[in-house]
Structure formats: C-alpha cells, structure tokens
GROMACS .gro file of C-alpha atoms in nm:
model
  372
    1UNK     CA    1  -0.790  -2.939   3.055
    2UNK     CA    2  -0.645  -2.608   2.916
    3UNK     CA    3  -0.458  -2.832   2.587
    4UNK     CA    4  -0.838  -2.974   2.567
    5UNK     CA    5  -1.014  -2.631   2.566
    6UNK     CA    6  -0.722  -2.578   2.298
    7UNK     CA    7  -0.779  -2.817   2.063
    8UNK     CA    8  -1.155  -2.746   2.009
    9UNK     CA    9  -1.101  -2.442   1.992
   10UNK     CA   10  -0.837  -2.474   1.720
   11UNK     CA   11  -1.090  -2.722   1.557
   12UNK     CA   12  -1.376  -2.466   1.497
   13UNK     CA   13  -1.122  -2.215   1.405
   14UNK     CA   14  -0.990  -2.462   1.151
   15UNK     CA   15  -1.336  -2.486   1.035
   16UNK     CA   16  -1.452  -2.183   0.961
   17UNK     CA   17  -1.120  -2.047   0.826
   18UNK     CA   18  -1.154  -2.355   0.584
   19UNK     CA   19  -1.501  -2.284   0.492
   20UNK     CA   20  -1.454  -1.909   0.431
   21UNK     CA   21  -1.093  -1.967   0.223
   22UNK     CA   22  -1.357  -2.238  -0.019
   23UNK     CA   23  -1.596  -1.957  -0.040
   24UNK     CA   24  -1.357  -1.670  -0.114
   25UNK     CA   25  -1.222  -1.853  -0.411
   26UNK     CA   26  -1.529  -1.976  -0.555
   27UNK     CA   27  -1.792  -1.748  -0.464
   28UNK     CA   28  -1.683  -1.525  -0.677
   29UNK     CA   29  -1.763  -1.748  -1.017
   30UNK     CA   30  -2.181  -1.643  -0.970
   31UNK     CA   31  -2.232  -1.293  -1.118
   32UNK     CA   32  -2.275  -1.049  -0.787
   33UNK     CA   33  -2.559  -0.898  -1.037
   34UNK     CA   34  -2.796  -1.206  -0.950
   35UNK     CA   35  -2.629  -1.333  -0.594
   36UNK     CA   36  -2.496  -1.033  -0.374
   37UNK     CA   37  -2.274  -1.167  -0.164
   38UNK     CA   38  -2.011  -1.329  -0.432
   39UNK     CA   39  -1.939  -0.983  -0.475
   40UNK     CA   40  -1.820  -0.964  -0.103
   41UNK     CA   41  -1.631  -1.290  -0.117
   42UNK     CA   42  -1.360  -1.207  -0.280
   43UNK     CA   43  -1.212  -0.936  -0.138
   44UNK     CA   44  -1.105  -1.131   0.191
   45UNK     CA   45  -0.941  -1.401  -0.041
   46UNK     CA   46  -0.604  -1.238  -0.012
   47UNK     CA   47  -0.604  -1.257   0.352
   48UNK     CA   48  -0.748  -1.592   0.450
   49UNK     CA   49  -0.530  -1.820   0.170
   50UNK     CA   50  -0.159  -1.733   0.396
   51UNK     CA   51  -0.359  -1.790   0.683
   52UNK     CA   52  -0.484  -2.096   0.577
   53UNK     CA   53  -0.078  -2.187   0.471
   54UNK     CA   54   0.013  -2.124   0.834
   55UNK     CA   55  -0.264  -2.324   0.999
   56UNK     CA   56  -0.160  -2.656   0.787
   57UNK     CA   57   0.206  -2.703   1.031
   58UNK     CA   58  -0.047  -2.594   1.295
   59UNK     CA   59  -0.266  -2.860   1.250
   60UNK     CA   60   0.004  -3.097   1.178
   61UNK     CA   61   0.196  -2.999   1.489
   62UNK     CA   62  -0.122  -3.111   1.709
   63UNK     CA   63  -0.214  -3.403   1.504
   64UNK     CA   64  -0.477  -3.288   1.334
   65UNK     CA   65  -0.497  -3.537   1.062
   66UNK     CA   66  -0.831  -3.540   0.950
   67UNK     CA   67  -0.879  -3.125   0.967
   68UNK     CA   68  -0.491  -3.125   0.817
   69UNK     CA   69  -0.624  -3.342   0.501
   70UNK     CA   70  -0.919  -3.133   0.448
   71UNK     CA   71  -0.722  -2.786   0.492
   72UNK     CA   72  -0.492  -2.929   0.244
   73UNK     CA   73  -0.742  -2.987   0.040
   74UNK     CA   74  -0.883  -2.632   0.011
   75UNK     CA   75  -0.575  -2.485  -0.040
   76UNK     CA   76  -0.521  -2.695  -0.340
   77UNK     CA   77  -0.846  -2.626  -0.439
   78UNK     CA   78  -0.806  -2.304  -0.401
   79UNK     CA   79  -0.447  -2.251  -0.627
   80UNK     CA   80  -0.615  -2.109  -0.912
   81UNK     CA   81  -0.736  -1.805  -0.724
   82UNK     CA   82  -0.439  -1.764  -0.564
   83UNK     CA   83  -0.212  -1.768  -0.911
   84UNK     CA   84  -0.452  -1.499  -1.011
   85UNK     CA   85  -0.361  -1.301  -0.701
   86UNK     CA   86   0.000  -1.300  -0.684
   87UNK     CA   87   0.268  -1.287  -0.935
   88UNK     CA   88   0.543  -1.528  -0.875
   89UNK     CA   89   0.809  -1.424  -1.096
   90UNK     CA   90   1.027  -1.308  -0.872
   91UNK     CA   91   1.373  -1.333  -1.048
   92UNK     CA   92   1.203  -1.232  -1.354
   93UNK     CA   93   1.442  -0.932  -1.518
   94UNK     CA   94   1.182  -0.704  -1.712
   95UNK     CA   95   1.272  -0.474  -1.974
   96UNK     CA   96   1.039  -0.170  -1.983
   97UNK     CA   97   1.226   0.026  -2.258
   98UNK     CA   98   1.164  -0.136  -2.609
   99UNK     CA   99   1.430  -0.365  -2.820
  100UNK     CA  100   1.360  -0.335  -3.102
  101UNK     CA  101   1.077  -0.222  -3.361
  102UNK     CA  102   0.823  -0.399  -3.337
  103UNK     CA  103   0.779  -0.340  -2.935
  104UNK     CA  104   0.586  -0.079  -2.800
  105UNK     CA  105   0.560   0.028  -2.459
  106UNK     CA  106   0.208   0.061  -2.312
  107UNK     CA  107   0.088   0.276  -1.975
  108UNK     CA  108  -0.226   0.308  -1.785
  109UNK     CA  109  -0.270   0.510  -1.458
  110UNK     CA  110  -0.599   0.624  -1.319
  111UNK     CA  111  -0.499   0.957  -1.222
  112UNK     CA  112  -0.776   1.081  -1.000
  113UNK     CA  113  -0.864   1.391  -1.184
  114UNK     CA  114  -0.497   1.470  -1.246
  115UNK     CA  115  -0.503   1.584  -0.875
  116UNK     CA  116  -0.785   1.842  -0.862
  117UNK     CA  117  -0.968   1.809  -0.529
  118UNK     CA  118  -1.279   2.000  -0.486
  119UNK     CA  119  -1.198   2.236  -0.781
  120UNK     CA  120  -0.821   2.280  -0.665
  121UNK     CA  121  -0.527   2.125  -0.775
  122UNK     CA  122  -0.311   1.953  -0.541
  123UNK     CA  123   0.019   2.015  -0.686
  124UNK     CA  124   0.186   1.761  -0.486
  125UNK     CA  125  -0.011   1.494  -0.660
  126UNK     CA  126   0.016   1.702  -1.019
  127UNK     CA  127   0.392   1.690  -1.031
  128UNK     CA  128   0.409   1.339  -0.894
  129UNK     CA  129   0.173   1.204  -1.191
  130UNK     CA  130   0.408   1.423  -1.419
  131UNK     CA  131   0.679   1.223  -1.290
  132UNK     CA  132   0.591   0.914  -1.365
  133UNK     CA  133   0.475   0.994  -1.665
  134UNK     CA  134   0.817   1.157  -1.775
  135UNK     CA  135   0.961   0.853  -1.655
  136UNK     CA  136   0.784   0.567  -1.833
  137UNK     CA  137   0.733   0.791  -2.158
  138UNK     CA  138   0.485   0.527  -2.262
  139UNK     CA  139   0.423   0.508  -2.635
  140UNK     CA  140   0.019   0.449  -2.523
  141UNK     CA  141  -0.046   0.628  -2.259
  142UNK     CA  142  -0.425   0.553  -2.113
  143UNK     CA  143  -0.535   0.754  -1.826
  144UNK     CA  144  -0.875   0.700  -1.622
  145UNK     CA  145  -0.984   0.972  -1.461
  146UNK     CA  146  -0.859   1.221  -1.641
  147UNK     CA  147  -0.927   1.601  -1.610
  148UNK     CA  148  -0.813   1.871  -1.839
  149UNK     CA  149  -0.920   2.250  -1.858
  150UNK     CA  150  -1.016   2.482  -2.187
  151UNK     CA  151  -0.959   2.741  -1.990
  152UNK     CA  152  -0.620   2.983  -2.084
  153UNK     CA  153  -0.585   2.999  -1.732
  154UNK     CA  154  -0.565   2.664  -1.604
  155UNK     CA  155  -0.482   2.302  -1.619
  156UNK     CA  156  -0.458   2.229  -2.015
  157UNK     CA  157  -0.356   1.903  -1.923
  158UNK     CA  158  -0.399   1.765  -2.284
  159UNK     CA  159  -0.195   1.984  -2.466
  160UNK     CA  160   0.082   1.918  -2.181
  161UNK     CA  161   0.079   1.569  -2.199
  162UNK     CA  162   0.072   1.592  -2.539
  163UNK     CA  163   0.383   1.771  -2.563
  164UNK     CA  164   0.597   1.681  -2.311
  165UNK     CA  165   0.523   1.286  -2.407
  166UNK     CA  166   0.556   1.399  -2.821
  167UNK     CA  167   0.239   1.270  -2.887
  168UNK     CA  168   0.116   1.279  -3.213
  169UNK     CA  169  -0.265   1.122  -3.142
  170UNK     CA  170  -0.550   1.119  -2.887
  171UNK     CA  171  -0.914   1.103  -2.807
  172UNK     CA  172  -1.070   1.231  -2.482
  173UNK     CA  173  -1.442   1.109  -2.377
  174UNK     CA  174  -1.525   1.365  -2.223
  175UNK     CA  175  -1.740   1.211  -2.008
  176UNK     CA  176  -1.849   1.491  -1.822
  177UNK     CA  177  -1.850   1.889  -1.924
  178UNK     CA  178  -1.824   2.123  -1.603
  179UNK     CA  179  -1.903   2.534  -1.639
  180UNK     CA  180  -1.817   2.445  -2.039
  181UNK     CA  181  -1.408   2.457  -1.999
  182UNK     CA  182  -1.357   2.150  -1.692
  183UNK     CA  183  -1.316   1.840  -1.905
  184UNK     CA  184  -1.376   1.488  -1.711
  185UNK     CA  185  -1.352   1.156  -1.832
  186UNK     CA  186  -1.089   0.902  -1.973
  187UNK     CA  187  -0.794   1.000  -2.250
  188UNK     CA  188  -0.565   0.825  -2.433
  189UNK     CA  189  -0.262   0.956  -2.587
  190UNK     CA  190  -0.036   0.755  -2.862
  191UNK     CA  191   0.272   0.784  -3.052
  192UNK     CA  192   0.139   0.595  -3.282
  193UNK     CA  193  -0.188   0.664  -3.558
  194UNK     CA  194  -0.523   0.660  -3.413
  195UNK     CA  195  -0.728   0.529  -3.711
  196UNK     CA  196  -1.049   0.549  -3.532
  197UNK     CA  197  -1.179   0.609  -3.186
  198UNK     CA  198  -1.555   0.637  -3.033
  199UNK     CA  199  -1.634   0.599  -2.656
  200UNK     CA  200  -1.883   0.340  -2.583
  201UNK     CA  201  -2.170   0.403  -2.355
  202UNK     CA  202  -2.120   0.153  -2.041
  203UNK     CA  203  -2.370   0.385  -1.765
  204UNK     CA  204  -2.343   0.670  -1.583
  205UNK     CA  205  -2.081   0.784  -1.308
  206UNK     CA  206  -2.152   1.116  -1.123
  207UNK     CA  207  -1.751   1.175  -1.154
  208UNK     CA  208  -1.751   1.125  -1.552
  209UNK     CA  209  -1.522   0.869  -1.543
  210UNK     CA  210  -1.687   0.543  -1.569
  211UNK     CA  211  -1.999   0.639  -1.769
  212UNK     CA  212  -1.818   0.518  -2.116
  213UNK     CA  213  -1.507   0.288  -2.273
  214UNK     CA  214  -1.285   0.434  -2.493
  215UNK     CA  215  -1.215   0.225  -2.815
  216UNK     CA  216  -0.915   0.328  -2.981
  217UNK     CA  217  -0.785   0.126  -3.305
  218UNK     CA  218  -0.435   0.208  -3.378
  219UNK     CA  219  -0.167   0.152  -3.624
  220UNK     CA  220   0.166  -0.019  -3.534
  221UNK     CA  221   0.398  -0.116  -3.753
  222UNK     CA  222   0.178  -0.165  -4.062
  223UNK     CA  223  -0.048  -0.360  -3.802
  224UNK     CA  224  -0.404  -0.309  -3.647
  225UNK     CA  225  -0.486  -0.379  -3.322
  226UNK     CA  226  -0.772  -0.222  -3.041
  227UNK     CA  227  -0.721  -0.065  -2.678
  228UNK     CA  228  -0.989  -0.021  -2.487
  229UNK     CA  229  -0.926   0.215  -2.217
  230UNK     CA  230  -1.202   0.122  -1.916
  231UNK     CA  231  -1.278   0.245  -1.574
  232UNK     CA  232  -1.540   0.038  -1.432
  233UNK     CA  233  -1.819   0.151  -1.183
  234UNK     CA  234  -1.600   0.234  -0.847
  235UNK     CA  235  -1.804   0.249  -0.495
  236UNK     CA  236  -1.719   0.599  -0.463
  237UNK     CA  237  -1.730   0.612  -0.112
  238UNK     CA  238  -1.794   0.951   0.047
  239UNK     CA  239  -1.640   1.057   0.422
  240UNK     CA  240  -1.920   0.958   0.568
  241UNK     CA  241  -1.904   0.555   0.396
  242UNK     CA  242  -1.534   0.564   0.533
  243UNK     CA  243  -1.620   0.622   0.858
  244UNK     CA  244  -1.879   0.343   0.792
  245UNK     CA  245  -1.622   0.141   0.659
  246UNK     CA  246  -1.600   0.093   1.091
  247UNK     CA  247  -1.876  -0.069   1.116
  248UNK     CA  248  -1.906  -0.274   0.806
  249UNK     CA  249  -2.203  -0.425   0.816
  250UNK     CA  250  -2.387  -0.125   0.837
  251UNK     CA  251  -2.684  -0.092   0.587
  252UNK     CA  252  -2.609   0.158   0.429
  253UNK     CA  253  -2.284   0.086   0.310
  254UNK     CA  254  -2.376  -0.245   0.228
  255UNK     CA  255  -2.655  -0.147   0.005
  256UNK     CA  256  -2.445   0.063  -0.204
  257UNK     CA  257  -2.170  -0.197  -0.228
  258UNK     CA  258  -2.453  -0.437  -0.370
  259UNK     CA  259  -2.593  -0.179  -0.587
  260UNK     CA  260  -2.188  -0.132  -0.753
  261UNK     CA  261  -2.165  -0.499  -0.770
  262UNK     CA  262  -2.450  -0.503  -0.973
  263UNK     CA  263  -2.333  -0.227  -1.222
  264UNK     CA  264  -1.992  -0.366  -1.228
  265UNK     CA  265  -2.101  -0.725  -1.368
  266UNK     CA  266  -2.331  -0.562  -1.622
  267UNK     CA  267  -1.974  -0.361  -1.775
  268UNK     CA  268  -1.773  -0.635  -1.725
  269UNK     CA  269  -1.993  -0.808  -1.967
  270UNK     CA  270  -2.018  -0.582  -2.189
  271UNK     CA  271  -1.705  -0.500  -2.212
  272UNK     CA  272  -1.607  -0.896  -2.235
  273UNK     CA  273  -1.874  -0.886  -2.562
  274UNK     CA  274  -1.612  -0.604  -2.746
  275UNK     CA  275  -1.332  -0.816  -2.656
  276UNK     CA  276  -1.461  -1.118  -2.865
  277UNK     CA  277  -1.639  -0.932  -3.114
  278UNK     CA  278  -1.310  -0.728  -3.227
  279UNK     CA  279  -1.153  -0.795  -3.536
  280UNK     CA  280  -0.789  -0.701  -3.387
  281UNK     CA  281  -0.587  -0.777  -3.153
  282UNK     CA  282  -0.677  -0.675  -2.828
  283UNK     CA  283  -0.530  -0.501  -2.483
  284UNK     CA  284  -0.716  -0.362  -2.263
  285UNK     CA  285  -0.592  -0.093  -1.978
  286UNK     CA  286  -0.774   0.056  -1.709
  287UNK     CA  287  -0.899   0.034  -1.351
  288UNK     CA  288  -1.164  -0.269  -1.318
  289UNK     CA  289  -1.242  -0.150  -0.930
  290UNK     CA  290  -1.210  -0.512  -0.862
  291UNK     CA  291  -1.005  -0.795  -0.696
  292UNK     CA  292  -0.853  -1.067  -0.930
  293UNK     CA  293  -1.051  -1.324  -0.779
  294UNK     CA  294  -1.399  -1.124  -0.878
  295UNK     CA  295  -1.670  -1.200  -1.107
  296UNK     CA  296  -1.521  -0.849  -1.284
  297UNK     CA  297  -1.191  -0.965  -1.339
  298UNK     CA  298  -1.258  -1.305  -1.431
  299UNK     CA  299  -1.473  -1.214  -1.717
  300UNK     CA  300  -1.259  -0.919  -1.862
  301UNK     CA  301  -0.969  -1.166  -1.798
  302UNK     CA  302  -1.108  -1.494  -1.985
  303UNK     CA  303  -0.872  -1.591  -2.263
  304UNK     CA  304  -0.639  -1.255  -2.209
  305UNK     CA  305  -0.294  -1.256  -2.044
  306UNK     CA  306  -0.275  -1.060  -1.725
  307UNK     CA  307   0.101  -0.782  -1.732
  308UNK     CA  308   0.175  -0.831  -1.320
  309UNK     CA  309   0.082  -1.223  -1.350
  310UNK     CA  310   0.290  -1.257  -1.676
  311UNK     CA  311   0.584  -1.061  -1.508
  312UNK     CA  312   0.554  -0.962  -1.186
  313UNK     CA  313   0.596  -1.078  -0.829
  314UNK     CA  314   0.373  -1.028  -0.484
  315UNK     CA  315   0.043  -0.866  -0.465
  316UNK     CA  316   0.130  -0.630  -0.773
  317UNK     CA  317  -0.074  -0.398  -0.530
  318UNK     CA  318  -0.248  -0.101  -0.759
  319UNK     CA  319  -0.437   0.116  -0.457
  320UNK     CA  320  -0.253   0.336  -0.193
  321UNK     CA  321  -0.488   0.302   0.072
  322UNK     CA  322  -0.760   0.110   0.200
  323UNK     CA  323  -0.606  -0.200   0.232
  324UNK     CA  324  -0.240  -0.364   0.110
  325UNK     CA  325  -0.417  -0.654  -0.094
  326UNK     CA  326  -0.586  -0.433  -0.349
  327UNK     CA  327  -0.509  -0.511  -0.726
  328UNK     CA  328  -0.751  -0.274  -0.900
  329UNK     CA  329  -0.567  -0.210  -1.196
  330UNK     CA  330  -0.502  -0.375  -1.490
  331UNK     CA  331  -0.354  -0.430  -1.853
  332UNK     CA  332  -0.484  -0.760  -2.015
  333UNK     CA  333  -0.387  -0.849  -2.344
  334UNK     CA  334  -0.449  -1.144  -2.617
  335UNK     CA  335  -0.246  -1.431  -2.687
  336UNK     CA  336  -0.168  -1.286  -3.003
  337UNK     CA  337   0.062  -1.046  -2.808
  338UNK     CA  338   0.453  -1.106  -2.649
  339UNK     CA  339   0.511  -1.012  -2.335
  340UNK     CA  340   0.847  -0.886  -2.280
  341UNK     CA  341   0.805  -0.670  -1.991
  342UNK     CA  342   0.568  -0.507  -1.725
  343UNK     CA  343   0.598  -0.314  -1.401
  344UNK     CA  344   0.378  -0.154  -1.092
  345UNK     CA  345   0.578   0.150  -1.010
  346UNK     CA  346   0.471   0.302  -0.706
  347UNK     CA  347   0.466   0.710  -0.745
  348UNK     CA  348   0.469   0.949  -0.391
  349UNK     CA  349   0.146   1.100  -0.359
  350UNK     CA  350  -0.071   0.900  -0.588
  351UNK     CA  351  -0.433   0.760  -0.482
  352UNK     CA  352  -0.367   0.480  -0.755
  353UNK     CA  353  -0.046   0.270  -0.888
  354UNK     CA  354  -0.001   0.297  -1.257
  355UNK     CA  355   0.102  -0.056  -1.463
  356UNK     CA  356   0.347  -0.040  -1.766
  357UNK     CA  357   0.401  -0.333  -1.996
  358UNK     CA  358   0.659  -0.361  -2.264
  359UNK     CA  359   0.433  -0.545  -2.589
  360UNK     CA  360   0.498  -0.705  -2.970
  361UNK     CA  361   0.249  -0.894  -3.209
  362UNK     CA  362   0.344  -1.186  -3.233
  363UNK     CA  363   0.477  -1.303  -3.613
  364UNK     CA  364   0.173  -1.539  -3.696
  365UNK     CA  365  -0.015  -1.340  -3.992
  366UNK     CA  366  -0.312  -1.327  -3.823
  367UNK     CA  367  -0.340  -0.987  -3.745
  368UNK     CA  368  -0.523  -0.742  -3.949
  369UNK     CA  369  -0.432  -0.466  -4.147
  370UNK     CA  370  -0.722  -0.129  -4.162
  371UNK     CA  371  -0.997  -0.273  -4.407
  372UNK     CA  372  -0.922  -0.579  -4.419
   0.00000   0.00000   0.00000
C-alpha cells in the first residue's frame, strides 16, 4: 500500500514538474506586454530544468516508462533555454588582457549609484567598485547606474574615473539632476574617440537610470562601430515589496511586476529596432533586469552573441542577492565581432556582478569607417 500511495504520488509530481519545466521555457516567447504571466515563467526555469534531470533516473528507477519518455521529452525540448542559461565552457582559458591591436577590452557594471544610499556614500561599496574597476582597466567602461557630484565637496566620480582609468572620452545622460550638482543616470567612459553620442529616450525611471540608452559611436582602429549602454526598467522593489516577496502572490506585488513586464518589452523592442537599424557594428552592455530565458533577453539577444555563453561556465550569475539563478547582466555583441575572452568577476560588497569581455572586428571589410 505505502509503494502504491508512492507511485501516484510520484506520478502527479512528475506531471506537474513536466508541465511547468514546458511552460518555463516557452512561455516566455509571447511578449509579457500582451500576456502577463510569460513574464513570470521564466524566472523559475533555472530551478525546475535540474530538477527535471534528477526525476528522469527517478522515474526510470520505478519503471516509469511512459512518464520517463515524456520527461525526456521536455527536457529535450527544453535544451535551447537551458543553453541560454548556462555557459558550458568550462575548460575554456579566457584572456581578459588584449593580444594584440586590434583587441579591445570592454566592461559594464551597474554600479548602484556608485554606492550612495539615501544621500550617503557607503564607502565599503565605493572602494570595492574602485577595485574592480582598477583591476579590469577596461578600455570601454559602461556603467548603469551611475552617480557623480558637481559639487567641490563630494563624489566627482567622473573626473575620478576618468583619471585613474586614463580616459580620454565620455558622455553621461544625466538622466536625472538632483539640488543642480547630484548627477544620475548611465556613463560611459573610453580610451578610445567618441565620434558621437546622444541618449535615447526609452521612459521614465524615478532613479534616473533607466529613463534613456546611451548611443555611443566610437573609433577603433580606423574602424566604426556602436555601444549602446542600456539599463532596462528594473521592479524597484521597496522594503515593503521585499517583505511581500513572502507572500508572493500578493496583489500588490504582482501588479507592479506586470506593470514592469510591460515597460520592459516595450524597451526591449526598441532597443532591438537600433540594433538592426545601425550602420556599425554593434555591442551592447548593460543590465536587461531580465532572465535569459525572457521575452527581454530574447529580443535584445536575436542574432547577437551572448560574452558568459560564448565563454563562460555555470549560471554566469550577475545579482548578489535575491536568488543564485539571476543573470541580469549582459554584453551582446554582433557576429561581426571575435570573441577572445569574457569574465563575471564577483567584487565584495557589490549589489550587482560586472561582465568583461576581451573583443576584435573581425577582418571581413564590412565594417564602416565615419561617413561612409
């Protein structure tokens, strides 16, 4: 009787852990904008795939055969999703530092206001986004939520970065103007010429960051090609949502989840528009707010090669807390590109994980010089 009660109830688990795995993975593909709940799919798809992996010998071990075949089944189904969730080069020896000339070495890092919580800077979480700085030395340097001061007497984080990196070019959105001296939004710095820059309207974020894209078109090697530096619309949950976060299904939170979802579709396509419409080659770097298996990062994604997939190994995870699964941040780039390195270093202290990537043009002649 017990080995009875057993097996049914392993069936219905199989069942539903089957049916949720199918809809993790695919959900996903309908824009959240126009069906909700894809946008809540997702984000359980890094859980329930291993699971599903362990319940096959499960299944096989009580002779399962018919539930074994169809759990099978999903999880082939399901591969794509999962190659777009976790690196698998894990032998893979990646240079950061660059060769030769024509590499470059590219950086971005959402750097939660460089620190500064509720007008304060946390100096613990200063000096470690210093560090990591310092120790990529990035040639393009993109950082999303970025916060610098006019004031003489405090954080003139521009003019630091700018001179401990030796940078000889940037633009700053400037998303968001505090008390005329507290500067919010997202920067990029470069070693290389900026030949033109403009941030791009995408909506509007309370915290700055978010509200625009920064376009950037800069000169490398005698060769053209476009960054755009990107935060999309994050939840930005509040103490009180992360106490909800308890109770999930609470209305609230859910209603503000769907309204993000909504946003978040609306920049991903319009950022997805830029990408095609640009007449250089293209990388993009910046923090998408979403999980690789998302609406989001699928249409960002489409045609582009993904760093951590390209070079990386595991979850490549991106946020400190929350939850261990989360790949949030990204740097995509064409196929016109090499890839000849890329890491996810993980700094003490940090909200978010920065990516670096080690980048060439490739030798084709199809990239454009400035006019042409």
């Amino acid at each position: 009787m017990p080995m009875r009660i057993f097996r049914k109830i392993l069936t219905w688990l199989s069942c539903l852990l089957i049916a949720a795995l199918l809809m993790s993975a695919w959900l996903p593909v309908l824009n959240p904008g126009k069906w909700w709940i894809a946008g809540f799919a997702g984000l359980f798809f890094p859980i329930l795939f291993p699971v599903c992996l362990l319940l096959l010998p499960l299944l096989l071990r009580y002779r399962h055969k018919k539930l074994l075949w169809y759990c099978t089944a999903a999880v082939i189904v399901c591969l794509p999703a999962a190659l777009s969730t976790w690196g698998v080069h894990i032998f893979r020896k990646n240079n950061i530092r660059t060769a030769n000339d024509r590499q470059f070495t590219v950086m971005t890092y959402n750097t939660s206001s460089m620190g500064l919580v509720k007008y304060r800077t946390d100096k613990e979480k200063e000096a470690a986004i210093y560090a990591e700085i310092n120790a990529s030395s990035p040639d393009i340097l993109c950082l999303e939520e970025f916060y610098s001061n006019d004031a003489p007497d405090k954080e003139q984080h521009i003019q630091r970065i700018i001179q401990a990196g030796h940078y000889t070019a940037h633009y700053f959105t400037r998303d968001k103007i505090h008390w005329d001296t507290w500067n919010y939004g997202i920067a990029l710095f470069s070693r290389f010429p900026v030949i033109g820059a403009q941030a791009i309207p995408c909506g509007q974020s309370l915290a700055g960051s978010g509200s625009s894209f920064l376009q950037a078109d800069l000169l490398i090697k005698g060769d053209t090609i476009r960054v755009f530096a990107v935060q999309l619309t994050s939840y930005m949950f509040n103490d009180q949502d992360y106490n909800n976060l308890k109770t999930p299904f609470s209305g609230g939170l859910i209603n503000k989840m769907r309204s993000t979802f909504e946003q978040r579709s609306s920049q991903a396509q319009q950022l997805a528009a830029l990408i095609a419409q640009s007449p250089f080659p293209v990388v993009v770097c910046g923090d998408l707010n979403d999980t690789p298996t998302s609406f989001t990062y699928r249409t960002v994604s489409k045609n582009m090669q993904d760093i951590f997939l390209e070079t990386g190994s595991g979850l490549g995870r991106t946020l400190s807390f929350l939850s261990p699964t989360l790949r949030i941040d990204y740097i995509l780039c064409q196929a016109t590109f090499d890839i000849h390195g890329g890491k996810v270093p993980h700094p003490a202290s940090s909200e978010h994980f920065p990516v670096v990537a080690c980048l060439s043009l490739k030798s084709s002649g199809n990239t454009r010089k400035p006019g042409n």
